PDB file of C-alpha atoms in Angstrom:
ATOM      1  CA  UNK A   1       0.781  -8.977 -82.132  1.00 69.00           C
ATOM      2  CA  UNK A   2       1.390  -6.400 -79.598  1.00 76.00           C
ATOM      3  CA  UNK A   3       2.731  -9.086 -77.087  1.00 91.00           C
ATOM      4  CA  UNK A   4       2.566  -7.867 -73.229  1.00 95.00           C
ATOM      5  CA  UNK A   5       1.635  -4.512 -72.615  1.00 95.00           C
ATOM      6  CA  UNK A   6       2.046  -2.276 -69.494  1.00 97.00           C
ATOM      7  CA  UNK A   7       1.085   1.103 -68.242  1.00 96.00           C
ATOM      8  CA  UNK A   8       1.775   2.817 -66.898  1.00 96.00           C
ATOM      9  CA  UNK A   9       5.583   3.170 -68.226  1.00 94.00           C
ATOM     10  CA  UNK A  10       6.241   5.777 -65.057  1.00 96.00           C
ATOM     11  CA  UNK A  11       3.712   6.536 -61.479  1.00 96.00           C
ATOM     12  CA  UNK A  12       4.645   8.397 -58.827  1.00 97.00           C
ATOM     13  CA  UNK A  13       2.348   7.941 -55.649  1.00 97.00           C
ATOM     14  CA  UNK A  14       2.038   9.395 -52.049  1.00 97.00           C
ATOM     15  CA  UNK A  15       2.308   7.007 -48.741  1.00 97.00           C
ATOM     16  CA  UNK A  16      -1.013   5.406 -48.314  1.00 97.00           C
ATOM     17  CA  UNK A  17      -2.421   6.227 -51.926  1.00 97.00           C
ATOM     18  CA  UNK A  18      -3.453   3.191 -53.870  1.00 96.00           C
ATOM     19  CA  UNK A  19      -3.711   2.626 -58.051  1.00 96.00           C
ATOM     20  CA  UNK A  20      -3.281  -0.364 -60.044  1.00 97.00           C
ATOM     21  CA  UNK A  21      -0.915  -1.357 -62.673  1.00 98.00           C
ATOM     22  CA  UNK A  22      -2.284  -2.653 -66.095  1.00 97.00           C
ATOM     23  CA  UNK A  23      -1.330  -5.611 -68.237  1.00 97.00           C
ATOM     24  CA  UNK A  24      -2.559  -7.277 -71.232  1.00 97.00           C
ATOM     25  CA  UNK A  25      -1.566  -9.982 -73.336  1.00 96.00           C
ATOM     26  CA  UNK A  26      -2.637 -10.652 -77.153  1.00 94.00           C
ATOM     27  CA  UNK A  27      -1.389 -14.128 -77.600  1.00 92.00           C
ATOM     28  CA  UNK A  28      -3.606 -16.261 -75.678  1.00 92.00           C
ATOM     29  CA  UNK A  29      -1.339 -17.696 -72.902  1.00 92.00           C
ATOM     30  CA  UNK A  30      -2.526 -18.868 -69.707  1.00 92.00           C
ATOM     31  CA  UNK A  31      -0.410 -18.379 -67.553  1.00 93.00           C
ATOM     32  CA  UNK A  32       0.479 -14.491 -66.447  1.00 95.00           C
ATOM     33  CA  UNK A  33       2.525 -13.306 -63.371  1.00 96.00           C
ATOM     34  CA  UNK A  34       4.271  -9.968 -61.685  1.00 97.00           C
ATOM     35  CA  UNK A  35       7.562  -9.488 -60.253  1.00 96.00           C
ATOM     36  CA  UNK A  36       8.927  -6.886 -59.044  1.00 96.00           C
ATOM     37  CA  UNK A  37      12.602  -5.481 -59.937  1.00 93.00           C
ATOM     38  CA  UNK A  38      14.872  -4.216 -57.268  1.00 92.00           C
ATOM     39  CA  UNK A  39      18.589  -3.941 -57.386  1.00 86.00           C
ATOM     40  CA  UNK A  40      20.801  -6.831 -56.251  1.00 83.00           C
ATOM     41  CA  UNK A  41      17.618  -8.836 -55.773  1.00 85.00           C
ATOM     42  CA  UNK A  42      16.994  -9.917 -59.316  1.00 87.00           C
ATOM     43  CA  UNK A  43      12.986 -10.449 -60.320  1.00 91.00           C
ATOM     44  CA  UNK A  44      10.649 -12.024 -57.464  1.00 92.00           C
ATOM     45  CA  UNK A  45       7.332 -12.999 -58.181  1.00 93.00           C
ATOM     46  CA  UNK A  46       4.733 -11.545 -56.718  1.00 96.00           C
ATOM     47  CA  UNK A  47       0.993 -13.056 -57.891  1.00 96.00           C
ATOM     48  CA  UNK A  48       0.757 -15.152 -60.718  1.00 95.00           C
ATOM     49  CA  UNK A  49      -2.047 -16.405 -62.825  1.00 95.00           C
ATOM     50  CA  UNK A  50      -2.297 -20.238 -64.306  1.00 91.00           C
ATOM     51  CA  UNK A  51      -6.209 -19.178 -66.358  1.00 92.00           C
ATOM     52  CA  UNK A  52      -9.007 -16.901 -65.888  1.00 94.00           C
ATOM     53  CA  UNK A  53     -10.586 -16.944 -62.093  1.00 94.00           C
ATOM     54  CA  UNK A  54      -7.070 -18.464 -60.920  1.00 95.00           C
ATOM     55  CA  UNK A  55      -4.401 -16.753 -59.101  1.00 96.00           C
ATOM     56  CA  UNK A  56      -1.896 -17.201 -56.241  1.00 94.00           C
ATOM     57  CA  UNK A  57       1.078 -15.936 -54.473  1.00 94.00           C
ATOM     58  CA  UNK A  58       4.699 -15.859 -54.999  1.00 91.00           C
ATOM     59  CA  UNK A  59       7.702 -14.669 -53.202  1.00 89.00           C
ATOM     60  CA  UNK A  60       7.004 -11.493 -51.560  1.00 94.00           C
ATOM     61  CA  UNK A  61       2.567 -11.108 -52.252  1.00 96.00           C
ATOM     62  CA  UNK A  62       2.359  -8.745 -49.246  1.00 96.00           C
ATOM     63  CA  UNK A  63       0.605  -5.526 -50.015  1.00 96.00           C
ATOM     64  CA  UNK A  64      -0.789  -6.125 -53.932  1.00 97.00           C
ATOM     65  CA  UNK A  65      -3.593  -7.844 -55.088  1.00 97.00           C
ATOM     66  CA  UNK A  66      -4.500  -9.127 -58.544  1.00 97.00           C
ATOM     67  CA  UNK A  67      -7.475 -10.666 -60.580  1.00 96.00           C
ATOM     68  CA  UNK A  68      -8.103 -12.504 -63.715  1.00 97.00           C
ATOM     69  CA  UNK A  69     -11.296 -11.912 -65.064  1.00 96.00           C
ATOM     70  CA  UNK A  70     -10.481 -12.484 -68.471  1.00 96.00           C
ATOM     71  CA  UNK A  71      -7.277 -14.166 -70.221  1.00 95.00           C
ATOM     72  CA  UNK A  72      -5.835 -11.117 -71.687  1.00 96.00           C
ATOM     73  CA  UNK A  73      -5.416  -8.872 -68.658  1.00 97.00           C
ATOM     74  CA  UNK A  74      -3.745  -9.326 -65.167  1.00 98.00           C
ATOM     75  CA  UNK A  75      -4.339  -6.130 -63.118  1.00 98.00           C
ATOM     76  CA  UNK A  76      -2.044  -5.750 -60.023  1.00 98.00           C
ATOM     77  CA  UNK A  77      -3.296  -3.104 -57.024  1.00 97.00           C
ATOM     78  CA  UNK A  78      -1.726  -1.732 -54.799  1.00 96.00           C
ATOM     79  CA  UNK A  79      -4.480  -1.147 -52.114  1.00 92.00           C
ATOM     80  CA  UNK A  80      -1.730   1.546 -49.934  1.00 96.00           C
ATOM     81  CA  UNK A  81       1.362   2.344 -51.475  1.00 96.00           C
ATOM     82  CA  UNK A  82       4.497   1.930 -49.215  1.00 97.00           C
ATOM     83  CA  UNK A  83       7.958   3.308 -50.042  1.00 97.00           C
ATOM     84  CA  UNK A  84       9.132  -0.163 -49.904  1.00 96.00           C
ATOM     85  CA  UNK A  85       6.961  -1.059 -52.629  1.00 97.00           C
ATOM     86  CA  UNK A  86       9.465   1.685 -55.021  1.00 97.00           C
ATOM     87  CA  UNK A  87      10.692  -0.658 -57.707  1.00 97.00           C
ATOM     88  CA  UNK A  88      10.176  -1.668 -61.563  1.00 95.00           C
ATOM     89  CA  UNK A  89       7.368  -3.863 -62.339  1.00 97.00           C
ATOM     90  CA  UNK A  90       7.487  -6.478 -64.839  1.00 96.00           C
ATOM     91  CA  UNK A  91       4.313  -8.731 -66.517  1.00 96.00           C
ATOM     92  CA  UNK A  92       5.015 -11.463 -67.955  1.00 95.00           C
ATOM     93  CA  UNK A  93       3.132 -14.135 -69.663  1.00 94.00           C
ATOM     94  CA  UNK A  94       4.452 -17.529 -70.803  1.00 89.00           C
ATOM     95  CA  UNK A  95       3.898 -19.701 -73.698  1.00 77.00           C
ATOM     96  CA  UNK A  96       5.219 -21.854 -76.554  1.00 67.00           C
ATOM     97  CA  UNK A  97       7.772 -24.831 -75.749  1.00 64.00           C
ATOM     98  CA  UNK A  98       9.588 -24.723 -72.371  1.00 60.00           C
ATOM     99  CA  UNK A  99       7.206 -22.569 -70.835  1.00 71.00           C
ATOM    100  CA  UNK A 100       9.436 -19.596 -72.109  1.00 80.00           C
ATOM    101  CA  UNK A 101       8.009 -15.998 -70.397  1.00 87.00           C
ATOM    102  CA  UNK A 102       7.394 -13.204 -72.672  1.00 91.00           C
ATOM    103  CA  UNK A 103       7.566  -9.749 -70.586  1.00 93.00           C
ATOM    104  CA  UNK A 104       6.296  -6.243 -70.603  1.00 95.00           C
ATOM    105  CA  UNK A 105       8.163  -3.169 -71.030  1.00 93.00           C
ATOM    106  CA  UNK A 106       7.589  -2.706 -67.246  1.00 94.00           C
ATOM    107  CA  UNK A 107       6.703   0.145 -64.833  1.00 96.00           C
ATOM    108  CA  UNK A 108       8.799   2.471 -62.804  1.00 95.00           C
ATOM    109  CA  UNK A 109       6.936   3.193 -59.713  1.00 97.00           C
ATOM    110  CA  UNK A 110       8.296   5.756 -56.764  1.00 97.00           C
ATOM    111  CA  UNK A 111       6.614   5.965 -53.754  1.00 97.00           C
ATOM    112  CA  UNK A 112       7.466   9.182 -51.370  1.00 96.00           C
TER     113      UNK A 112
ATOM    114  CA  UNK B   1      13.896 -24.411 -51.384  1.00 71.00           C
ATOM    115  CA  UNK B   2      14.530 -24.093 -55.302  1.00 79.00           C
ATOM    116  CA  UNK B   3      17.222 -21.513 -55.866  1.00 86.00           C
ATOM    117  CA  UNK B   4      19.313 -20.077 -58.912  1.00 92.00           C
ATOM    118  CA  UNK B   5      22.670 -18.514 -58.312  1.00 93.00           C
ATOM    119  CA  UNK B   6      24.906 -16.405 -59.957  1.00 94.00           C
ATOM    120  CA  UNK B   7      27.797 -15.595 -58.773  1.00 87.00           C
ATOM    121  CA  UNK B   8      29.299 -13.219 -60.816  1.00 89.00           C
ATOM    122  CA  UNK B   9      27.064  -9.341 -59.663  1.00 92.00           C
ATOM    123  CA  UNK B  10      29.700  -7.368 -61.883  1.00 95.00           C
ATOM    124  CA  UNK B  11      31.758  -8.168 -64.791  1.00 97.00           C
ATOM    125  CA  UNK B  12      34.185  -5.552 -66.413  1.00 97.00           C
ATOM    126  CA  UNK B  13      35.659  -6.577 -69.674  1.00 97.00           C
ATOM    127  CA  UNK B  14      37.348  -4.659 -72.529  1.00 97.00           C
ATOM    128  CA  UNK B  15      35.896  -5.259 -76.080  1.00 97.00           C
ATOM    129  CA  UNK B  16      36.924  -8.762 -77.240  1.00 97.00           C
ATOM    130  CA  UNK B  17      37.641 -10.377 -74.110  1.00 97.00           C
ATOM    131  CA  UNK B  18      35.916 -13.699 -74.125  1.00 97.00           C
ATOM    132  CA  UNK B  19      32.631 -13.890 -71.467  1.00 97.00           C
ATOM    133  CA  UNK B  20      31.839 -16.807 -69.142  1.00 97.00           C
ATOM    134  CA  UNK B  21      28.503 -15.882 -66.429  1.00 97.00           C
ATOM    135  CA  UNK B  22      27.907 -18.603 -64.060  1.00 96.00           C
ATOM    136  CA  UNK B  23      24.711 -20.236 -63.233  1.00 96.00           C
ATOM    137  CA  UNK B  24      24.230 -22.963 -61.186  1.00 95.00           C
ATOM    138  CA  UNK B  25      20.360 -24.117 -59.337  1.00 93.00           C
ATOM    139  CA  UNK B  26      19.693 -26.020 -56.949  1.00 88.00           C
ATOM    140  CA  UNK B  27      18.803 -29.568 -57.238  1.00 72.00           C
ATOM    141  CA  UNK B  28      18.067 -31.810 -59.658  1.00 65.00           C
ATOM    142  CA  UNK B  29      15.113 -33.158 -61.662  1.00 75.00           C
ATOM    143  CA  UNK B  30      13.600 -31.765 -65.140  1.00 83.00           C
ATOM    144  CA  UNK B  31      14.726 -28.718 -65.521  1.00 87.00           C
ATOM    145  CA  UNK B  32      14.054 -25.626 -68.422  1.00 90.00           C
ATOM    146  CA  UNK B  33      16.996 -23.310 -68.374  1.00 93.00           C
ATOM    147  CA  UNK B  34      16.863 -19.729 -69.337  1.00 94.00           C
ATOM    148  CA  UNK B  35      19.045 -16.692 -70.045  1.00 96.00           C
ATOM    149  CA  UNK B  36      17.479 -13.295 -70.521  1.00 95.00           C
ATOM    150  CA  UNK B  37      19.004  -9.790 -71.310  1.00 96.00           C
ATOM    151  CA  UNK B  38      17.905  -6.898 -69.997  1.00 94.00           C
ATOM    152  CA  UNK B  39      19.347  -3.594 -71.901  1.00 94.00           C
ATOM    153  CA  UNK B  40      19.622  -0.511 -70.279  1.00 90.00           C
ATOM    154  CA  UNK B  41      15.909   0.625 -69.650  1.00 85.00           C
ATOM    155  CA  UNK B  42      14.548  -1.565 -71.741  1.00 88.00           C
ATOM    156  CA  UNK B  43      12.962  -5.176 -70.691  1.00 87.00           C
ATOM    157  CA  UNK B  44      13.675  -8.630 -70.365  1.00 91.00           C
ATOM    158  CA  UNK B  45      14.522 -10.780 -73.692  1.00 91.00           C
ATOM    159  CA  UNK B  46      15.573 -14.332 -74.068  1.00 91.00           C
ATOM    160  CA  UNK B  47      18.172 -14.914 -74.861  1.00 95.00           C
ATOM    161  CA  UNK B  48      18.846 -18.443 -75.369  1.00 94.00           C
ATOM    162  CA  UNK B  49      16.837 -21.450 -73.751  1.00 92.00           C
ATOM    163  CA  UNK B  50      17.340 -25.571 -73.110  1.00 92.00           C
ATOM    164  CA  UNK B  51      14.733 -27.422 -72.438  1.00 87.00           C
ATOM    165  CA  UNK B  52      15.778 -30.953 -73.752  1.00 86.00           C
ATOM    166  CA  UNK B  53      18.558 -32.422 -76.202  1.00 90.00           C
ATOM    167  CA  UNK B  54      21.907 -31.155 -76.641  1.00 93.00           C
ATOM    168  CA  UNK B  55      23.280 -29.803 -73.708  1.00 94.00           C
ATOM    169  CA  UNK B  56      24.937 -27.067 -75.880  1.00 96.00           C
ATOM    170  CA  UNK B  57      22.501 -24.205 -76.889  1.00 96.00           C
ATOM    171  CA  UNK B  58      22.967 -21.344 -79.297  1.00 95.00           C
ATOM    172  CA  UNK B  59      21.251 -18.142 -78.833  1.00 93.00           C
ATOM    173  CA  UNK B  60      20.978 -15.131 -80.577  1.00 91.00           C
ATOM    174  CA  UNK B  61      24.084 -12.250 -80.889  1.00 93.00           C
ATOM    175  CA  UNK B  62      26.579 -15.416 -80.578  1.00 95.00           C
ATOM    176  CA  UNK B  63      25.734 -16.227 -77.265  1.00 97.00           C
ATOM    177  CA  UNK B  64      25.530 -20.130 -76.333  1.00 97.00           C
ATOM    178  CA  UNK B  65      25.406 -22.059 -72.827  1.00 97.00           C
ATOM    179  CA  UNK B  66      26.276 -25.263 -71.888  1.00 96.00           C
ATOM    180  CA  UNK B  67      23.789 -27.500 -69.546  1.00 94.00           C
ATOM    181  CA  UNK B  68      25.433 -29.644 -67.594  1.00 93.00           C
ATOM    182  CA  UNK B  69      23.528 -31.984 -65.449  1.00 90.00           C
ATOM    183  CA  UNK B  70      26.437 -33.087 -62.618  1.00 90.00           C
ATOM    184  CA  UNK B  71      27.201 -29.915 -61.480  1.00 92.00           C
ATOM    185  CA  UNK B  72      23.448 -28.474 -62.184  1.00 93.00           C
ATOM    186  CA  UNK B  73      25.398 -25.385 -64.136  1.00 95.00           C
ATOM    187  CA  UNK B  74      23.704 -23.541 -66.873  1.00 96.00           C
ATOM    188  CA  UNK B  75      27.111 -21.523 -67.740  1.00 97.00           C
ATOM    189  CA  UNK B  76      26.750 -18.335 -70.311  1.00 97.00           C
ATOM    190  CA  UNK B  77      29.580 -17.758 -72.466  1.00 97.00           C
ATOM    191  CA  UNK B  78      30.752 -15.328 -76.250  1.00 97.00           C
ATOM    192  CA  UNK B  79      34.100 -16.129 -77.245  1.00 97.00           C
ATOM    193  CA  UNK B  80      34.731 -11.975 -78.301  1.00 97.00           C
ATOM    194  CA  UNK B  81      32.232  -9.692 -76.476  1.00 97.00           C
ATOM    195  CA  UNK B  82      30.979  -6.207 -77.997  1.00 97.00           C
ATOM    196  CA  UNK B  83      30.268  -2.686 -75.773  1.00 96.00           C
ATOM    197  CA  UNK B  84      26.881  -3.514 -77.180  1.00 96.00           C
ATOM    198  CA  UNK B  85      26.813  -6.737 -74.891  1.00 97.00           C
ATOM    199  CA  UNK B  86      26.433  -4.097 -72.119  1.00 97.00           C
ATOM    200  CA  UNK B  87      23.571  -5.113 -69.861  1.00 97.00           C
ATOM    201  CA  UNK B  88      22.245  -7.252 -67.160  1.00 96.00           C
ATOM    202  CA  UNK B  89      22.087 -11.014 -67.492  1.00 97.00           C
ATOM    203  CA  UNK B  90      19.744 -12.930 -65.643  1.00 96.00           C
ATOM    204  CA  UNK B  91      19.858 -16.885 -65.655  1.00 96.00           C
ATOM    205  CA  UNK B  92      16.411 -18.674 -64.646  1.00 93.00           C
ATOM    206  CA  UNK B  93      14.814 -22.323 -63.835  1.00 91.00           C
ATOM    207  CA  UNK B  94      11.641 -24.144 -64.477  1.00 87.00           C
ATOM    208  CA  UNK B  95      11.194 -27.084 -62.648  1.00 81.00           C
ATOM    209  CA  UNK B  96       8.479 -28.113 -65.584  1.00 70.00           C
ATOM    210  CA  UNK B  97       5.908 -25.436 -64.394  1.00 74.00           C
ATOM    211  CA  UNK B  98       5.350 -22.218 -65.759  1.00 75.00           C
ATOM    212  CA  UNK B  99       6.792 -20.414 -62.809  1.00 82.00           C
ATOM    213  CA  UNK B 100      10.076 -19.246 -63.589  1.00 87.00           C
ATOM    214  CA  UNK B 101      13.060 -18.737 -60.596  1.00 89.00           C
ATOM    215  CA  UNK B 102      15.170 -15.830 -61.720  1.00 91.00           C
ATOM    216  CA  UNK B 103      18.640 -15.404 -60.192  1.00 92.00           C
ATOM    217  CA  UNK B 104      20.079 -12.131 -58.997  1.00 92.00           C
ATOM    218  CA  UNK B 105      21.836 -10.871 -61.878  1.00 94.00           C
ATOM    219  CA  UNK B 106      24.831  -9.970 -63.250  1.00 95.00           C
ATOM    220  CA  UNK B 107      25.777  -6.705 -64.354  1.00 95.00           C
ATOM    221  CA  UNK B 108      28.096  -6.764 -67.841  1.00 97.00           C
ATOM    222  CA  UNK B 109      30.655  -3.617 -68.487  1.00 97.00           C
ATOM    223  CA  UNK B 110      31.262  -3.555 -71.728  1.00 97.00           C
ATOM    224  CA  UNK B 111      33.949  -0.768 -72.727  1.00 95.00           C
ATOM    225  CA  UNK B 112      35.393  -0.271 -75.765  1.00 90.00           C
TER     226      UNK B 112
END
């Protein structure tokens, strides 16, 4: 099992440029969401996933958009990067008891 | 609005001092209660978990938590901490969904 995977590990993108952050899962869990990682702010959720052809928002949705075609994979976009958006970005997806959240290795994203 | 607080941002310890992080959320109900490490550059793990039972949990590296209900604390605590314990600590809340509320962090200083 490779768990949650993520790539890229690092992007650096222009004002205004767009590109979308992968993520797949091998162990069959339903459920799949995004946060984003920013210092003193602790993780906020940003889409999440409860099956295939389901999403919604979190805490702070503004400027990304996701899709779940299939259960493995939870794409986020970034339709034009802001310098605000400059953080980490974690996948996660949860199963087994207590709805404990497995997460990706995450992606360090700059925008200038 | 659901909420998890912790209210230590920074600890500084020596080697062997004893650890408590503090965790409290914000009302009551079922609850799953979390604690993940994050090592530097690396992602989130669990750490330990309660999701039912005794209110004292064991997790892994000799870390355990207490649960209790009254004061809806989810305390983190090692009796003799290691410079390897270095890393952020983030306490989380499931109000019997799979959408986790992370708190803020808190930054352990670990030095020898």
């Amino acid at each position: 099992n490779a768990g949650v995977t993520q790539t890229p590990k690092f992007q650096v993108l222009k004002t205004g440029q767009s590109m979308t952050l992968q993520c797949a899962q091998d162990m069959n869990h339903e459920y799949m969401s995004w946060y984003r990682q920013d210092p003193g702010m602790g993780l906020r959720l940003i889409h999440y996933s409860v099956g295939a052809g389901i999403t919604d928002q979190g805490e702070v949705p503004n400027g990304y958009n996701v899709s779940r075609s299939t259960t493995e994979d939870f794409p986020l976009r970034l339709l034009s990067a802001a310098p605000s958006q400059t953080s980490v970005y974690f996948c996660a997806s949860t199963g087994g008891t207590a709805y404990e959240q497995y997460f990706g290795p995450g992606t360090r994203l700059t925008v200038t | 609005a659901q909420s998890v607080s912790q209210h230590n941002h920074h600890v500084i310890l020596s080697e062997a001092a004893s650890l408590e992080l503090g965790c409290n959320y914000s009302y009551g109900g079922t609850v799953n209660l979390f604690w993940y490490v994050q090592y530097p550059g690396q992602h989130l793990q669990l750490l330990l978990k309660y999701f039912s039972g005794d209110p004292l949990v064991k997790g892994i590296k000799g870390f355990e938590a207490e649960f209790i209900k009254s004061k809806f604390s989810f305390n983190l605590r090692k009796p003799s901490v290691q410079w390897s314990d270095t890393a952020e600590y983030f306490c989380a809340v499931s109000y019997n969904t799979d959408k986790l509320i992370f708190g803020t962090g808190t930054r352990l200083q670990v030095f020898p």
